[in-house]
Short mmCIF file of C-alpha atoms in Angstrom, two decimals:
data_model
loop_
_atom_site.label_atom_id
_atom_site.label_comp_id
_atom_site.label_asym_id
_atom_site.label_seq_id
_atom_site.Cartn_x
_atom_site.Cartn_y
_atom_site.Cartn_z
CA MET A 1 -64.24 5.28 -11.72
CA LYS A 2 -63.08 2.24 -13.75
CA ARG A 3 -60.69 1.35 -11.35
CA TYR A 4 -63.28 1.05 -8.35
CA LEU A 5 -65.41 -1.05 -10.64
CA ALA A 6 -63.93 -4.36 -9.54
CA PRO A 7 -64.21 -3.99 -6.13
CA ILE A 8 -67.67 -2.82 -6.01
CA THR A 9 -68.75 -5.70 -8.31
CA PHE A 10 -67.23 -8.43 -5.92
CA ALA A 11 -68.75 -6.34 -2.94
CA PHE A 12 -72.34 -6.56 -4.72
CA PHE A 13 -72.09 -10.48 -5.25
CA ALA A 14 -70.21 -11.09 -1.95
CA ILE A 15 -73.41 -9.30 -0.27
CA LEU A 16 -75.41 -11.59 -2.51
CA ALA A 17 -73.47 -14.88 -1.19
CA GLY A 18 -74.47 -13.59 2.10
CA CYS A 19 -77.89 -14.05 1.85
CA SER A 20 -77.91 -17.15 0.09
CA SER A 21 -77.42 -20.19 2.61
CA THR A 22 -75.14 -22.39 0.55
CA VAL A 23 -72.76 -21.33 -2.02
CA PRO A 24 -71.89 -24.00 -4.81
CA ARG A 25 -67.60 -24.70 -3.86
CA GLU A 26 -66.79 -23.39 -7.62
CA LEU A 27 -68.66 -20.25 -7.17
CA SER A 28 -66.62 -19.48 -3.86
CA SER A 29 -63.49 -20.55 -5.89
CA ALA A 30 -64.41 -18.18 -8.92
CA ARG A 31 -64.80 -14.88 -6.02
CA GLU A 32 -61.43 -15.72 -4.40
CA ALA A 33 -59.99 -15.83 -7.58
CA TYR A 34 -61.33 -13.00 -8.64
CA ARG A 35 -60.62 -11.09 -6.17
CA ARG A 36 -56.86 -12.43 -6.31
CA ALA A 37 -56.61 -11.24 -9.86
CA SER A 38 -58.10 -7.79 -9.15
CA THR A 39 -56.27 -6.87 -6.14
CA GLY A 40 -52.74 -7.88 -8.35
CA HIS A 41 -51.01 -7.13 -11.27
CA ALA A 42 -53.87 -7.79 -13.68
CA ALA A 43 -55.57 -4.91 -12.39
CA ARG A 44 -53.03 -2.61 -14.54
CA VAL A 45 -51.37 -5.03 -16.41
CA ALA A 46 -54.46 -6.93 -18.53
CA PRO A 47 -57.39 -4.85 -17.81
CA ALA A 48 -59.30 -6.19 -20.53
CA LYS A 49 -58.80 -9.92 -19.48
CA LEU A 50 -59.57 -8.88 -15.94
CA HIS A 51 -62.85 -7.20 -17.56
CA VAL A 52 -63.78 -10.50 -18.60
CA ALA A 53 -63.12 -12.54 -15.73
CA ASN A 54 -65.33 -10.16 -13.95
CA GLN A 55 -68.85 -10.28 -16.77
CA ALA A 56 -67.98 -14.53 -16.29
CA LEU A 57 -68.44 -14.04 -12.69
CA ALA A 58 -71.02 -12.01 -13.12
CA LYS A 59 -73.07 -14.16 -15.15
CA ALA A 60 -72.56 -16.92 -12.86
CA GLU A 61 -73.86 -15.00 -9.87
CA VAL A 62 -77.01 -14.36 -12.16
CA ALA A 63 -77.16 -17.91 -12.59
CA TYR A 64 -77.16 -18.47 -8.84
CA GLN A 65 -79.40 -16.01 -8.03
CA ASP A 66 -81.34 -17.88 -10.66
CA ASP A 67 -81.23 -21.65 -9.50
CA PRO A 68 -78.41 -21.93 -7.03
CA GLU A 69 -78.29 -25.77 -7.26
CA SER A 70 -78.41 -25.57 -11.02
CA TYR A 71 -75.56 -27.24 -12.78
CA ARG A 72 -75.35 -23.89 -15.33
CA ALA A 73 -74.14 -21.76 -12.11
CA ARG A 74 -71.43 -24.42 -11.70
CA ASP A 75 -70.13 -24.52 -14.59
CA LEU A 76 -70.61 -20.67 -14.91
CA ALA A 77 -68.68 -19.81 -11.99
CA TYR A 78 -66.03 -22.88 -13.12
CA VAL A 79 -65.58 -20.50 -16.12
CA ALA A 80 -65.30 -17.54 -14.29
CA GLU A 81 -62.72 -18.75 -11.79
CA ARG A 82 -60.73 -19.69 -15.28
CA LYS A 83 -61.16 -16.24 -16.35
CA ALA A 84 -60.00 -14.95 -13.38
CA GLU A 85 -56.89 -17.66 -13.31
CA LEU A 86 -56.15 -16.45 -17.20
CA ALA A 87 -56.35 -12.37 -16.35
CA GLU A 88 -53.46 -13.21 -13.91
CA VAL A 89 -51.59 -15.26 -16.03
CA ALA A 90 -51.49 -12.33 -19.17
CA ALA A 91 -50.79 -10.03 -16.42
CA SER A 92 -47.54 -12.49 -15.56
CA ILE A 93 -47.19 -13.04 -19.12
CA ALA A 94 -46.94 -9.05 -19.82
CA LEU A 95 -44.35 -8.63 -16.70
CA ALA A 96 -42.21 -11.51 -18.08
CA LYS A 97 -42.42 -9.79 -21.65
CA LYS A 98 -41.14 -6.61 -20.41
CA SER A 99 -38.42 -8.09 -18.76
CA LYS A 100 -37.40 -9.88 -21.41
CA VAL A 101 -37.53 -6.60 -23.33
CA ASP A 102 -35.94 -4.70 -20.91
CA ALA A 103 -33.17 -7.01 -20.58
CA ASN A 104 -32.63 -7.27 -23.74
CA ASN A 105 -32.23 -3.21 -24.23
CA GLU A 106 -30.00 -3.43 -21.26
CA TYR A 107 -27.76 -6.33 -23.28
CA GLN A 108 -28.17 -3.85 -26.35
CA SER A 109 -27.20 -0.76 -24.07
CA THR A 110 -23.60 -2.95 -22.31
CA GLN A 111 -22.62 -4.25 -25.54
CA GLY A 112 -22.59 -0.76 -27.03
CA LYS A 113 -21.02 0.73 -24.53
CA LEU A 114 -18.42 -2.31 -24.17
CA VAL A 115 -17.36 -1.87 -28.09
CA SER A 116 -17.11 1.65 -27.62
CA GLU A 117 -14.80 1.46 -24.84
CA THR A 118 -13.09 -1.34 -26.78
CA LYS A 119 -12.65 1.11 -29.71
CA GLN A 120 -11.21 3.84 -27.27
CA ASP A 121 -8.95 1.28 -25.75
CA LEU A 122 -7.69 -0.01 -28.77
CA SER A 123 -7.29 3.62 -30.22
CA GLU A 124 -5.03 4.56 -27.54
CA THR A 125 -2.80 1.00 -27.87
CA ARG A 126 -2.31 2.12 -31.22
CA ASN A 127 -1.32 5.67 -30.68
CA GLU A 128 0.87 3.91 -27.46
CA LEU A 129 2.32 1.66 -29.94
CA ALA A 130 3.09 4.40 -32.62
CA ALA A 131 4.88 6.62 -29.90
CA SER A 132 7.03 3.31 -28.79
CA GLU A 133 7.78 2.43 -33.01
CA ARG A 134 8.66 6.22 -32.93
CA SER A 135 10.89 6.01 -30.19
CA GLY A 136 12.38 2.91 -31.08
CA GLN A 137 13.18 3.90 -34.28
CA ARG A 138 14.55 7.30 -33.01
CA THR A 139 17.07 4.60 -30.29
CA ALA A 140 17.81 2.50 -33.20
CA GLU A 141 19.01 5.58 -35.16
CA ARG A 142 20.99 6.94 -32.35
CA LEU A 143 22.40 3.76 -32.16
CA SER A 144 23.60 3.62 -35.64
CA GLU A 145 24.87 7.01 -35.37
CA GLU A 146 26.84 5.98 -32.03
CA GLN A 147 28.00 2.88 -34.29
CA LYS A 148 29.01 4.96 -37.13
CA ALA A 149 30.91 7.40 -34.92
CA ARG A 150 32.36 4.57 -32.62
CA SER A 151 34.38 2.63 -35.98
CA ALA A 152 34.67 6.49 -36.90
CA ALA A 153 37.08 6.62 -33.91
CA ASP A 154 38.37 2.99 -34.28
CA GLU A 155 39.40 3.72 -38.25
CA ARG A 156 41.14 7.28 -36.82
CA ALA A 157 42.97 5.25 -33.58
CA ALA A 158 44.34 2.58 -35.58
CA SER A 159 45.93 4.88 -38.46
CA ALA A 160 47.06 7.21 -36.44
CA LEU A 161 48.25 4.48 -33.77
CA ALA A 162 49.90 2.80 -37.39
CA LYS A 163 52.26 5.95 -38.01
CA LEU A 164 53.61 4.93 -34.05
CA ALA A 165 54.09 1.59 -33.66
CA ALA A 166 53.70 -1.63 -35.29
CA VAL A 167 49.83 -2.80 -35.41
CA LYS A 168 47.97 -5.78 -36.37
CA GLU A 169 44.64 -7.15 -35.85
CA ASP A 170 44.01 -10.86 -34.34
CA SER A 171 41.38 -12.30 -32.70
CA ARG A 172 41.46 -10.71 -29.40
CA GLY A 173 41.61 -7.21 -31.04
CA THR A 174 44.21 -4.29 -31.95
CA ILE A 175 47.73 -5.35 -30.79
CA ILE A 176 50.08 -2.51 -30.77
CA THR A 177 53.86 -3.93 -30.81
CA LEU A 178 56.52 -1.44 -29.00
CA SER A 179 60.13 -2.38 -29.03
CA GLY A 180 61.53 -3.28 -25.96
CA SER A 181 64.56 -1.38 -26.49
CA VAL A 182 63.15 1.91 -27.37
CA LEU A 183 61.11 1.81 -23.80
CA PHE A 184 63.62 0.45 -21.56
CA ALA A 185 67.30 -0.06 -21.11
CA SER A 186 69.04 -2.82 -20.95
CA ASN A 187 67.45 -5.14 -18.04
CA ARG A 188 65.57 -1.99 -16.54
CA SER A 189 62.00 -1.74 -16.06
CA THR A 190 62.63 2.37 -15.82
CA LEU A 191 60.43 4.18 -18.63
CA LEU A 192 63.50 5.94 -20.77
CA PRO A 193 62.46 9.58 -21.54
CA ASP A 194 62.11 8.90 -25.36
CA ALA A 195 59.51 5.93 -24.44
CA ARG A 196 57.31 8.70 -22.29
CA THR A 197 57.38 10.47 -25.50
CA ARG A 198 56.11 7.57 -27.44
CA LEU A 199 53.69 6.71 -24.74
CA ASP A 200 52.15 9.91 -24.50
CA GLN A 201 51.21 9.49 -28.46
CA VAL A 202 49.91 6.16 -27.96
CA ALA A 203 48.01 7.11 -24.83
CA ALA A 204 46.20 10.09 -26.95
CA VAL A 205 44.66 7.51 -29.58
CA LEU A 206 43.46 4.83 -26.72
CA LEU A 207 42.10 7.71 -24.87
CA ASP A 208 39.71 8.21 -27.83
CA THR A 209 38.99 4.29 -27.44
CA ARG A 210 38.91 4.80 -23.28
CA GLU A 211 35.73 2.30 -23.28
CA ARG A 212 37.81 -0.40 -24.70
CA ASN A 213 39.27 -2.68 -22.37
CA ILE A 214 43.46 -3.18 -22.66
CA VAL A 215 45.71 -5.72 -21.97
CA ILE A 216 49.62 -4.84 -21.43
CA GLU A 217 51.96 -8.27 -22.27
CA GLY A 218 55.57 -7.70 -21.74
CA HIS A 219 57.75 -10.54 -23.64
CA THR A 220 62.00 -10.65 -23.33
CA ASP A 221 64.26 -12.99 -25.12
CA SER A 222 65.74 -15.87 -23.95
CA ARG A 223 68.73 -14.87 -21.87
CA GLY A 224 68.71 -15.47 -18.78
CA SER A 225 67.20 -17.13 -16.79
CA ASP A 226 63.39 -18.05 -16.88
CA ARG A 227 62.15 -16.57 -14.13
CA SER A 228 64.15 -13.46 -13.73
CA ASN A 229 62.61 -12.86 -17.67
CA LEU A 230 59.35 -13.30 -16.23
CA GLU A 231 59.65 -11.04 -13.48
CA LEU A 232 61.38 -8.37 -15.49
CA SER A 233 58.75 -8.76 -18.24
CA GLN A 234 55.96 -8.24 -15.92
CA GLN A 235 57.51 -5.17 -14.27
CA ARG A 236 57.82 -3.66 -17.75
CA ALA A 237 54.14 -4.61 -18.24
CA ASP A 238 53.37 -3.18 -15.05
CA ALA A 239 55.39 0.01 -15.88
CA VAL A 240 53.71 1.01 -19.23
CA ARG A 241 50.39 0.18 -17.64
CA ASN A 242 50.84 2.85 -14.80
CA TYR A 243 52.14 5.60 -17.38
CA LEU A 244 48.93 4.60 -19.14
CA VAL A 245 46.70 5.31 -15.95
CA GLN A 246 48.97 8.46 -14.82
CA ARG A 247 47.81 9.58 -18.61
CA ASP A 248 44.04 9.13 -17.67
CA TYR A 249 42.75 5.80 -18.57
CA GLN A 250 40.41 3.96 -16.52
CA ALA A 251 42.96 1.77 -14.58
CA ASP A 252 40.24 -1.09 -13.91
CA ARG A 253 40.33 -1.35 -17.96
CA ILE A 254 44.46 -1.83 -18.20
CA GLN A 255 45.56 -5.51 -16.85
CA ALA A 256 49.23 -6.17 -17.22
CA ARG A 257 50.88 -9.06 -17.61
CA GLY A 258 54.88 -10.61 -17.84
CA LEU A 259 55.21 -13.65 -20.39
CA GLY A 260 58.76 -13.50 -20.14
CA GLU A 261 60.43 -15.70 -23.03
CA THR A 262 57.43 -17.73 -23.56
CA GLN A 263 55.91 -16.20 -26.75
CA PRO A 264 59.03 -15.10 -29.32
CA VAL A 265 58.16 -13.40 -32.61
CA ALA A 266 61.58 -14.34 -33.63
CA GLY A 267 64.24 -16.44 -33.41
CA ASN A 268 66.65 -15.99 -30.37
CA THR A 269 70.19 -17.20 -31.87
CA SER A 270 70.85 -13.41 -34.17
CA ALA A 271 70.83 -10.29 -32.38
CA GLU A 272 67.97 -9.10 -34.32
CA GLY A 273 65.71 -12.05 -33.54
CA ARG A 274 66.50 -11.19 -29.96
CA ALA A 275 65.70 -7.53 -30.76
CA ASN A 276 62.27 -8.22 -31.97
CA ASN A 277 61.42 -10.64 -29.11
CA ARG A 278 61.87 -7.93 -26.50
CA ARG A 279 59.22 -6.05 -26.95
CA VAL A 280 56.00 -4.50 -25.07
CA GLU A 281 52.62 -5.34 -26.77
CA ILE A 282 49.42 -3.38 -26.06
CA ILE A 283 46.35 -5.26 -27.15
CA ILE A 284 43.14 -3.03 -26.95
CA GLU A 285 40.33 -5.55 -27.15
CA ARG A 286 37.40 -6.09 -29.04
CA GLU A 287 34.19 -6.87 -26.65
CA SER A 288 34.14 -4.26 -23.39
CA ARG A 289 34.12 -5.49 -20.24
CA THR A 290 34.42 -4.92 -16.71
CA SER A 291 37.58 -5.31 -15.93
CA SER A 292 40.05 -5.04 -12.61
CA ARG A 293 44.07 -5.96 -12.58
CA MET B 1 -115.33 -15.78 -41.46
CA LEU B 2 -112.47 -15.14 -44.08
CA LEU B 3 -110.59 -13.27 -40.93
CA ASP B 4 -110.92 -16.38 -38.97
CA ASN B 5 -109.89 -18.50 -41.34
CA ASN B 6 -106.73 -16.15 -42.00
CA ARG B 7 -106.01 -16.34 -37.97
CA ARG B 8 -106.22 -20.26 -38.03
CA PHE B 9 -104.27 -20.92 -40.79
CA VAL B 10 -101.11 -18.25 -38.65
CA VAL B 11 -101.64 -19.52 -35.79
CA ARG B 12 -100.95 -23.17 -37.40
CA SER B 13 -98.46 -22.10 -39.05
CA PHE B 14 -96.35 -20.47 -36.35
CA SER B 15 -97.40 -23.31 -33.96
CA LEU B 16 -95.81 -25.68 -36.65
CA SER B 17 -92.72 -23.54 -36.91
CA LEU B 18 -92.62 -23.84 -33.60
CA ILE B 19 -92.73 -27.00 -33.30
CA VAL B 20 -90.29 -27.31 -36.27
CA GLY B 21 -87.73 -25.19 -34.47
CA SER B 22 -87.76 -26.83 -31.60
CA LEU B 23 -87.23 -30.00 -33.14
CA GLY B 24 -84.46 -29.14 -35.19
CA CYS B 25 -83.09 -27.46 -32.16
CA ALA B 26 -83.31 -30.94 -29.61
CA SER B 27 -81.52 -32.72 -32.99
CA ALA B 28 -78.79 -30.06 -33.51
CA PRO B 29 -75.24 -31.65 -32.77
CA LEU B 30 -72.91 -30.35 -29.99
CA HIS B 31 -70.58 -27.84 -30.91
CA THR B 32 -67.31 -29.22 -29.83
CA GLU B 33 -65.07 -27.76 -32.63
CA GLY B 34 -64.42 -24.79 -30.27
CA SER B 35 -63.27 -26.83 -27.15
CA SER B 36 -61.29 -29.32 -29.50
CA SER B 37 -59.40 -26.92 -31.02
CA SER B 38 -58.54 -25.00 -28.14
CA ILE B 39 -57.10 -28.75 -26.48
CA ARG B 40 -55.38 -28.62 -30.33
CA ALA B 41 -53.37 -25.09 -29.42
CA ALA B 42 -52.82 -26.30 -25.78
CA GLU B 43 -50.71 -29.42 -27.41
CA GLU B 44 -48.95 -27.68 -29.79
CA VAL B 45 -47.76 -25.00 -27.66
CA GLY B 46 -46.24 -27.46 -25.26
CA ALA B 47 -48.69 -27.73 -22.21
CA ALA B 48 -48.23 -31.24 -21.63
CA LYS B 49 -44.43 -30.55 -20.46
CA VAL B 50 -45.38 -27.52 -18.26
CA PRO B 51 -46.77 -29.12 -14.93
CA ARG B 52 -49.88 -26.72 -14.09
CA ALA B 53 -50.31 -26.24 -18.25
CA GLY B 54 -50.91 -30.02 -17.83
CA LEU B 55 -52.97 -30.81 -15.54
CA HIS B 56 -55.70 -28.14 -17.28
CA LEU B 57 -55.50 -29.55 -20.45
CA GLN B 58 -55.62 -33.09 -18.81
CA LEU B 59 -59.39 -31.27 -17.54
CA ALA B 60 -60.18 -29.68 -20.77
CA LYS B 61 -60.04 -33.19 -22.67
CA GLU B 62 -61.74 -35.30 -19.68
CA GLU B 63 -64.54 -32.30 -19.95
CA LEU B 64 -64.83 -32.74 -23.44
CA GLN B 65 -65.34 -36.62 -22.96
CA LYS B 66 -68.05 -35.66 -20.44
CA ALA B 67 -70.27 -33.42 -22.54
CA LYS B 68 -70.11 -35.90 -25.23
CA ARG B 69 -71.08 -38.68 -22.92
CA LEU B 70 -73.68 -36.22 -21.85
CA GLU B 71 -74.73 -35.41 -25.14
CA GLU B 72 -75.12 -39.28 -26.09
CA GLU B 73 -77.13 -39.55 -23.06
CA GLY B 74 -79.96 -36.45 -23.97
CA GLU B 75 -78.36 -33.73 -22.01
CA LYS B 76 -77.79 -31.70 -24.41
CA GLU B 77 -77.86 -28.67 -22.03
CA GLU B 78 -75.89 -30.23 -19.75
CA ALA B 79 -73.52 -30.71 -22.16
CA SER B 80 -72.95 -27.53 -23.74
CA SER B 81 -72.47 -25.98 -20.21
CA MET B 82 -69.94 -28.98 -20.25
CA LEU B 83 -68.46 -27.85 -23.07
CA MET B 84 -67.76 -24.31 -21.58
CA ARG B 85 -65.83 -25.60 -19.08
CA SER B 86 -63.59 -27.66 -21.76
CA GLU B 87 -62.74 -24.59 -23.12
CA ALA B 88 -61.81 -22.62 -20.18
CA ASP B 89 -59.61 -24.99 -19.40
CA ALA B 90 -58.30 -25.45 -22.67
CA GLU B 91 -57.99 -21.77 -22.82
CA LEU B 92 -56.11 -21.55 -19.94
CA ALA B 93 -53.77 -24.17 -20.37
CA VAL B 94 -52.56 -22.19 -23.75
CA ALA B 95 -51.80 -19.34 -21.32
CA LEU B 96 -49.89 -20.91 -18.74
CA SER B 97 -47.60 -22.86 -21.54
CA ARG B 98 -46.86 -19.34 -23.35
CA ASP B 99 -46.19 -17.64 -19.72
CA GLU B 100 -43.98 -20.41 -18.74
CA ARG B 101 -42.05 -19.54 -22.00
CA GLU B 102 -42.10 -16.16 -21.72
CA ARG B 103 -40.94 -16.48 -18.29
CA ALA B 104 -37.95 -18.67 -19.16
CA GLU B 105 -37.30 -16.08 -21.89
CA GLY B 106 -37.03 -13.28 -19.53
CA ARG B 107 -34.74 -15.32 -17.22
CA ALA B 108 -32.33 -16.35 -20.29
CA ALA B 109 -32.07 -12.59 -21.22
CA VAL B 110 -31.10 -11.76 -17.58
CA GLU B 111 -28.82 -14.34 -17.58
CA LYS B 112 -27.09 -12.77 -20.65
CA VAL B 113 -26.50 -9.44 -19.17
CA ARG B 114 -25.16 -10.75 -16.19
CA GLN B 115 -22.36 -13.12 -18.26
CA LEU B 116 -22.01 -9.82 -20.77
CA ARG B 117 -21.24 -7.84 -17.45
CA MET B 118 -19.45 -10.63 -15.87
CA ASN B 119 -17.16 -11.52 -18.79
CA ASN B 120 -16.14 -7.54 -19.01
CA ARG B 121 -15.65 -6.81 -15.14
CA PRO B 122 -12.21 -4.51 -15.09
CA SER B 123 -9.36 -6.53 -14.44
CA SER B 124 -7.96 -4.47 -12.21
CA GLY B 125 -10.52 -5.15 -8.80
CA ALA B 126 -11.02 -9.24 -9.92
CA ASN B 127 -8.35 -9.85 -7.61
CA PRO B 128 -9.46 -9.04 -4.26
CA SER B 129 -6.61 -11.37 -2.79
CA SER B 130 -3.99 -9.21 -4.34
CA ASN B 131 -1.59 -7.27 -2.09
CA GLU B 132 -0.01 -5.19 -4.55
CA GLY B 133 0.56 -1.80 -3.09
CA GLY B 134 -0.63 -3.06 0.59
CA THR B 135 1.98 -3.54 3.45
CA LEU B 136 2.18 -7.21 4.19
#
């Protein structure tokens, strides 16, 4: 019933207005303002203010009926117009407040959701990190074990080699020196039968360290020409290399080079010194590298 | 006779009180407090800085001055009536200022939500120009 009150009142006064001759500008403005307010948000959001506006308009209409020309009728109509505008503004304020409250609630809700998601992400990241750390630890442990195993193999190899030939360490790695007279006949590059036995034993040790690169160097004494010594030393180094490759050592990890008489380890004036200079050195390098002949 | 005297006394007393009463009303000062305090309230909420509110504040002030002038001219009833206009305008100026503030705060709150969402948009969809996974 209440919702129909405003339009009925408005219609009533409109009829009254129709009967009158000249309606003051203030009153027609008040009627229009009230019509606007009562058909807008104010009816729903600010009914109390709209009611006040309705009463103010009724008062103005009565004053107008009493004396259409009176200043009082005009002033009351002016006030009624302001009251109607006030009702509209009150509705606008209420809607703005609601909008603000809704936005703040949405902000809180969104922020809460984001915090929750961030916590979830953080938790997942922590789990991933922990898993990664565990994996890293396992890898480190495995590498450490492999390192230990390699060191042990190196030690075993060095010990075994020491029993077969002269072994020494320098910056290049482990150097196994085999006497030339044990491996080859004089001025020949064909391996002697005994040499094969000795090289079999050396190869067995080398195969334990097959991931290392090997350099085989042939050396001669100073007798003969430089050229012939160089050729001979190269042929002998090649012979040893070929034999080790036959024994399953990776070919691309073995280099052979003849150095002739250029790197003596003893004087060439005595027979003993020359015998020491005639030699083949097998160098097991420290660093692994990809190599070919 | 005694009754007539008493009646005369009552009638005279009533007439006198009416005269005194009407004299009292005629000399009662104009009550501008309501209008003045509404104007002050409008000024305090910053009505002068809001265009529409500022207009009604100005009207309220002018109407107050007009009411005072009418009072000085002896038009007391007209002055009181004018004061109603002043008070209504001042009241509307206050409401319009509050409306402006509320709406500004509402807009700021909505913008805050928009910013929050924009700053936390999932990065996977952030670069629409990316060709990853597509064919060129």
